[in-house]
Short mmCIF file of C-alpha atoms in Angstrom, two decimals:
data_model
loop_
_atom_site.label_atom_id
_atom_site.label_comp_id
_atom_site.label_asym_id
_atom_site.label_seq_id
_atom_site.Cartn_x
_atom_site.Cartn_y
_atom_site.Cartn_z
CA MET A 132 -122.97 104.02 166.42
CA GLU A 133 -124.48 102.85 163.15
CA THR A 134 -122.89 100.56 160.60
CA SER A 135 -124.24 99.10 157.38
CA VAL A 136 -123.50 95.43 156.76
CA ARG A 137 -124.20 93.11 153.86
CA ILE A 138 -126.45 90.08 154.12
CA LEU A 139 -124.39 87.04 153.12
CA ASP A 140 -127.28 84.60 152.95
CA THR A 141 -130.64 83.67 154.43
CA ILE A 142 -131.46 80.17 155.67
CA PRO A 143 -135.02 78.90 156.20
CA VAL A 144 -135.87 77.64 159.70
CA THR A 145 -139.67 77.37 159.63
CA HIS A 146 -142.42 78.61 157.31
CA ASN A 147 -142.01 82.13 158.75
CA VAL A 148 -138.56 82.13 160.42
CA ARG A 149 -135.15 82.57 158.82
CA HIS A 150 -131.52 82.85 159.84
CA TYR A 151 -129.96 86.03 158.45
CA ARG A 152 -126.18 85.67 158.19
CA LEU A 153 -124.32 88.99 157.94
CA GLU A 154 -120.87 90.48 157.61
CA ARG A 155 -119.30 91.12 161.02
CA PRO A 156 -117.69 94.55 161.44
CA LYS A 157 -114.25 94.51 163.02
CA GLY A 158 -114.46 94.93 166.79
CA TYR A 159 -118.23 94.39 166.90
CA ASP A 160 -118.60 92.21 169.98
CA PHE A 161 -121.50 90.86 172.01
CA THR A 162 -122.21 88.31 174.72
CA PRO A 163 -124.83 85.55 174.31
CA GLY A 164 -128.30 86.95 174.98
CA GLN A 165 -127.51 90.48 173.83
CA ALA A 166 -129.24 92.32 171.01
CA THR A 167 -129.07 95.41 168.83
CA GLU A 168 -131.51 97.62 166.96
CA VAL A 169 -131.67 96.76 163.28
CA SER A 170 -132.97 98.69 160.28
CA ILE A 171 -133.19 97.83 156.62
CA ASP A 172 -130.70 99.94 154.66
CA ARG A 173 -133.20 101.17 152.10
CA ASP A 174 -135.02 104.43 151.54
CA GLU A 175 -138.05 104.81 153.84
CA TRP A 176 -136.84 101.95 156.07
CA ARG A 177 -133.64 103.29 157.68
CA ASP A 178 -135.46 104.98 160.58
CA LYS A 179 -137.63 101.93 161.37
CA LYS A 180 -135.66 100.22 164.15
CA ARG A 181 -136.44 96.80 165.61
CA PRO A 182 -134.53 94.92 168.34
CA PHE A 183 -133.14 91.51 167.40
CA THR A 184 -130.96 89.15 169.41
CA PHE A 185 -127.72 87.70 168.04
CA THR A 186 -128.06 83.94 167.63
CA CYS A 187 -124.52 83.05 166.56
CA LEU A 188 -121.67 82.21 168.90
CA PRO A 189 -119.79 85.27 170.17
CA ASP A 190 -116.55 84.25 168.42
CA ALA A 191 -118.13 83.53 165.02
CA ASP A 192 -116.65 85.17 161.94
CA THR A 193 -120.10 86.32 160.83
CA LEU A 194 -123.19 87.62 162.61
CA GLU A 195 -126.53 85.86 162.67
CA PHE A 196 -130.08 86.80 163.58
CA THR A 197 -132.98 84.35 163.69
CA ILE A 198 -136.09 86.37 162.87
CA LYS A 199 -139.76 85.54 162.63
CA SER A 200 -141.62 87.45 159.93
CA TYR A 201 -145.19 88.60 160.48
CA PHE A 202 -146.96 88.71 157.14
CA ASP A 203 -150.23 90.17 158.41
CA HIS A 204 -148.89 93.73 158.41
CA THR A 205 -146.41 95.69 156.32
CA GLY A 206 -143.73 96.10 158.97
CA VAL A 207 -139.99 95.48 159.22
CA THR A 208 -140.17 91.70 159.60
CA ASN A 209 -142.44 91.41 156.59
CA GLU A 210 -140.01 93.50 154.54
CA LEU A 211 -137.05 91.46 155.78
CA TRP A 212 -138.55 88.38 154.14
CA SER A 213 -138.00 90.00 150.73
CA LEU A 214 -134.26 90.47 151.35
CA GLY A 215 -131.41 88.19 150.32
CA ALA A 216 -127.67 88.02 149.75
CA GLY A 217 -126.25 91.43 148.87
CA ASP A 218 -128.95 93.49 150.57
CA ARG A 219 -127.87 95.52 153.58
CA LEU A 220 -128.97 96.07 157.18
CA ILE A 221 -128.02 98.82 159.62
CA LEU A 222 -126.74 97.69 163.03
CA ARG A 223 -126.35 99.84 166.13
CA ASP A 224 -124.78 99.53 169.56
CA VAL A 225 -125.10 96.23 171.40
CA TRP A 226 -127.24 96.19 174.53
CA GLY A 227 -128.18 93.64 177.15
CA THR A 228 -131.38 91.64 177.17
CA ILE A 229 -131.16 88.20 178.77
CA GLN A 230 -128.09 87.89 180.98
CA TYR A 231 -127.05 84.36 181.87
CA LYS A 232 -126.75 83.81 185.63
CA GLY A 233 -126.23 80.06 185.86
CA PRO A 234 -127.98 76.73 185.25
CA GLY A 235 -131.76 76.75 185.18
CA THR A 236 -134.87 76.57 183.03
CA PHE A 237 -135.51 78.68 179.94
CA ILE A 238 -139.21 79.25 179.24
CA ALA A 239 -140.14 80.66 175.84
CA GLY A 240 -143.31 81.57 174.00
CA GLY A 241 -143.02 81.37 170.21
CA ALA A 242 -140.22 83.55 168.83
CA GLY A 243 -139.29 84.34 172.43
CA VAL A 244 -136.87 81.45 172.17
CA THR A 245 -134.48 83.52 170.02
CA PRO A 246 -132.63 85.24 172.89
CA PHE A 247 -131.88 81.78 174.29
CA ILE A 248 -130.31 80.39 171.10
CA ALA A 249 -126.85 81.93 171.47
CA ILE A 250 -126.80 81.20 175.22
CA LEU A 251 -127.60 77.51 174.74
CA ARG A 252 -125.24 77.18 171.78
CA HIS A 253 -122.46 78.76 173.82
CA LEU A 254 -123.12 76.47 176.80
CA GLN A 255 -122.98 73.50 174.45
CA ALA A 256 -119.75 74.69 172.81
CA THR A 257 -118.09 75.15 176.21
CA GLY A 258 -119.30 71.83 177.63
CA LYS A 259 -121.55 73.44 180.23
CA LEU A 260 -125.01 72.53 178.98
CA ALA A 261 -125.82 69.75 181.45
CA GLY A 262 -128.43 70.75 184.02
CA HIS A 263 -130.30 73.17 181.76
CA ARG A 264 -133.84 72.86 180.50
CA LEU A 265 -135.82 74.48 177.69
CA ILE A 266 -139.60 74.70 177.84
CA ALA A 267 -141.13 76.24 174.74
CA SER A 268 -144.74 76.87 173.80
CA HIS A 269 -145.85 77.24 170.17
CA ARG A 270 -149.16 77.25 168.38
CA SER A 271 -148.30 74.15 166.37
CA GLU A 272 -145.46 71.75 165.65
CA LYS A 273 -144.63 73.52 162.38
CA ASP A 274 -143.94 76.71 164.38
CA ILE A 275 -141.23 75.15 166.58
CA ILE A 276 -137.95 76.98 166.03
CA LEU A 277 -134.76 74.85 165.76
CA ARG A 278 -136.48 71.75 167.11
CA ASP A 279 -133.90 69.32 165.72
CA GLU A 280 -130.97 71.38 166.98
CA PHE A 281 -132.30 71.74 170.51
CA GLU A 282 -133.27 68.07 170.76
CA ALA A 283 -129.76 67.09 169.64
CA MET A 284 -128.03 69.19 172.31
CA GLU A 285 -126.51 66.69 174.72
CA GLY A 286 -127.37 67.61 178.30
CA LEU A 287 -130.32 69.87 177.47
CA ASP A 288 -133.74 68.68 178.66
CA VAL A 289 -136.40 69.90 176.22
CA LEU A 290 -140.16 70.08 176.74
CA TRP A 291 -142.40 71.25 173.90
CA THR A 292 -146.03 72.20 174.30
CA VAL A 293 -148.47 73.32 171.61
CA THR A 294 -151.68 75.28 172.03
CA ASP A 295 -153.47 74.96 168.68
CA ASP A 296 -152.48 71.69 167.07
CA PRO A 297 -154.96 68.96 168.05
CA LYS A 298 -153.31 66.34 165.80
CA SER A 299 -149.92 66.74 167.51
CA ALA A 300 -148.58 64.06 169.84
CA LEU A 301 -146.77 66.73 171.85
CA LEU A 302 -148.00 68.06 175.16
CA GLN A 303 -151.00 70.33 174.62
CA GLU A 304 -151.11 72.68 177.58
CA ARG A 305 -150.73 76.39 178.08
CA ILE A 306 -147.93 77.36 180.43
CA ALA A 307 -150.00 78.37 183.45
CA ALA A 308 -150.15 77.55 187.16
CA GLY A 309 -151.13 73.91 186.66
CA PHE A 310 -148.42 73.43 184.06
CA LEU A 311 -145.75 74.78 186.41
CA LYS A 312 -146.97 72.59 189.25
CA ASP A 313 -146.85 69.48 187.07
CA HIS A 314 -143.70 70.11 185.07
CA VAL A 315 -141.46 72.46 187.10
CA PRO A 316 -141.05 70.92 190.55
CA ASP A 317 -137.78 72.70 191.40
CA LEU A 318 -138.49 76.36 192.15
CA SER A 319 -135.07 77.08 193.65
CA GLN A 320 -133.33 77.22 190.26
CA ASN A 321 -132.74 80.10 187.85
CA PHE A 322 -135.51 80.92 185.41
CA TYR A 323 -135.19 82.76 182.09
CA LEU A 324 -138.37 84.04 180.45
CA CYS A 325 -139.05 85.44 177.00
CA GLY A 326 -142.17 85.69 174.88
CA PRO A 327 -145.20 87.94 174.46
CA ASP A 328 -145.32 90.59 177.20
CA PRO A 329 -148.55 89.31 178.81
CA MET A 330 -147.14 85.78 178.99
CA VAL A 331 -143.91 86.92 180.61
CA LYS A 332 -145.78 89.11 183.10
CA ASP A 333 -148.07 86.22 184.06
CA LEU A 334 -145.18 83.77 184.40
CA ARG A 335 -143.26 86.10 186.67
CA SER A 336 -146.29 86.35 188.97
CA LEU A 337 -147.02 82.61 188.80
CA LEU A 338 -143.44 81.67 189.64
CA GLU A 339 -143.39 84.06 192.58
CA GLU A 340 -146.74 82.79 193.85
CA ALA A 341 -145.48 79.20 193.55
CA GLY A 342 -142.46 80.03 195.72
CA ALA A 343 -139.67 80.91 193.31
CA ASP A 344 -137.17 83.57 194.38
CA VAL A 345 -137.81 86.64 192.21
CA GLY A 346 -134.08 87.30 192.27
CA ASN A 347 -133.59 84.10 190.28
CA VAL A 348 -136.01 85.12 187.52
CA THR A 349 -134.53 86.86 184.47
CA TRP A 350 -136.68 88.19 181.65
CA GLU A 351 -136.28 90.30 178.55
CA LYS A 352 -136.89 93.92 179.53
#
């Protein structure tokens, strides 16, 4: 299934991240954490598909994606930055990425936090956010996605760490074995992982080696 929808507006999040708010086709449903393949509805771009996760609540009147643009190459995300209200995107069937299994810790690297946005927003809206934790690693403070929103979520414990921002007062550690030992004492909980493939692969191994049950670890496949 393919459907072309109009962009209603774009909202800046960081220097290279935007919310894209779109028309919602009738009957187009998803659950928090799910995604679809998106193309730009323009000549020479319609066959260039990229997966993006919905970041709005599942009962919202409009659809939303929160997308980081990479300006160092002429790809889809770079082209998306040039779009605005009235331009169109092509959406396809919804498919599963991160499936919520219960309270636990969400660990994200950079834009890997986007699959967690709708899940955490939905938990907040339904009064079920207590007992959850978000750990997110970014290069610098200016790269943190939705910092104010996450920090304002009552019941969500948030830990930021930066890897290339020596002037920051935030924690400055890479998420590795020592980090997990110091900051993640409970290995019996659920874990949700998303970020660059090498990071996710390493974290899965590190969590297992530390004693976490692999059945409790969910990652974007």
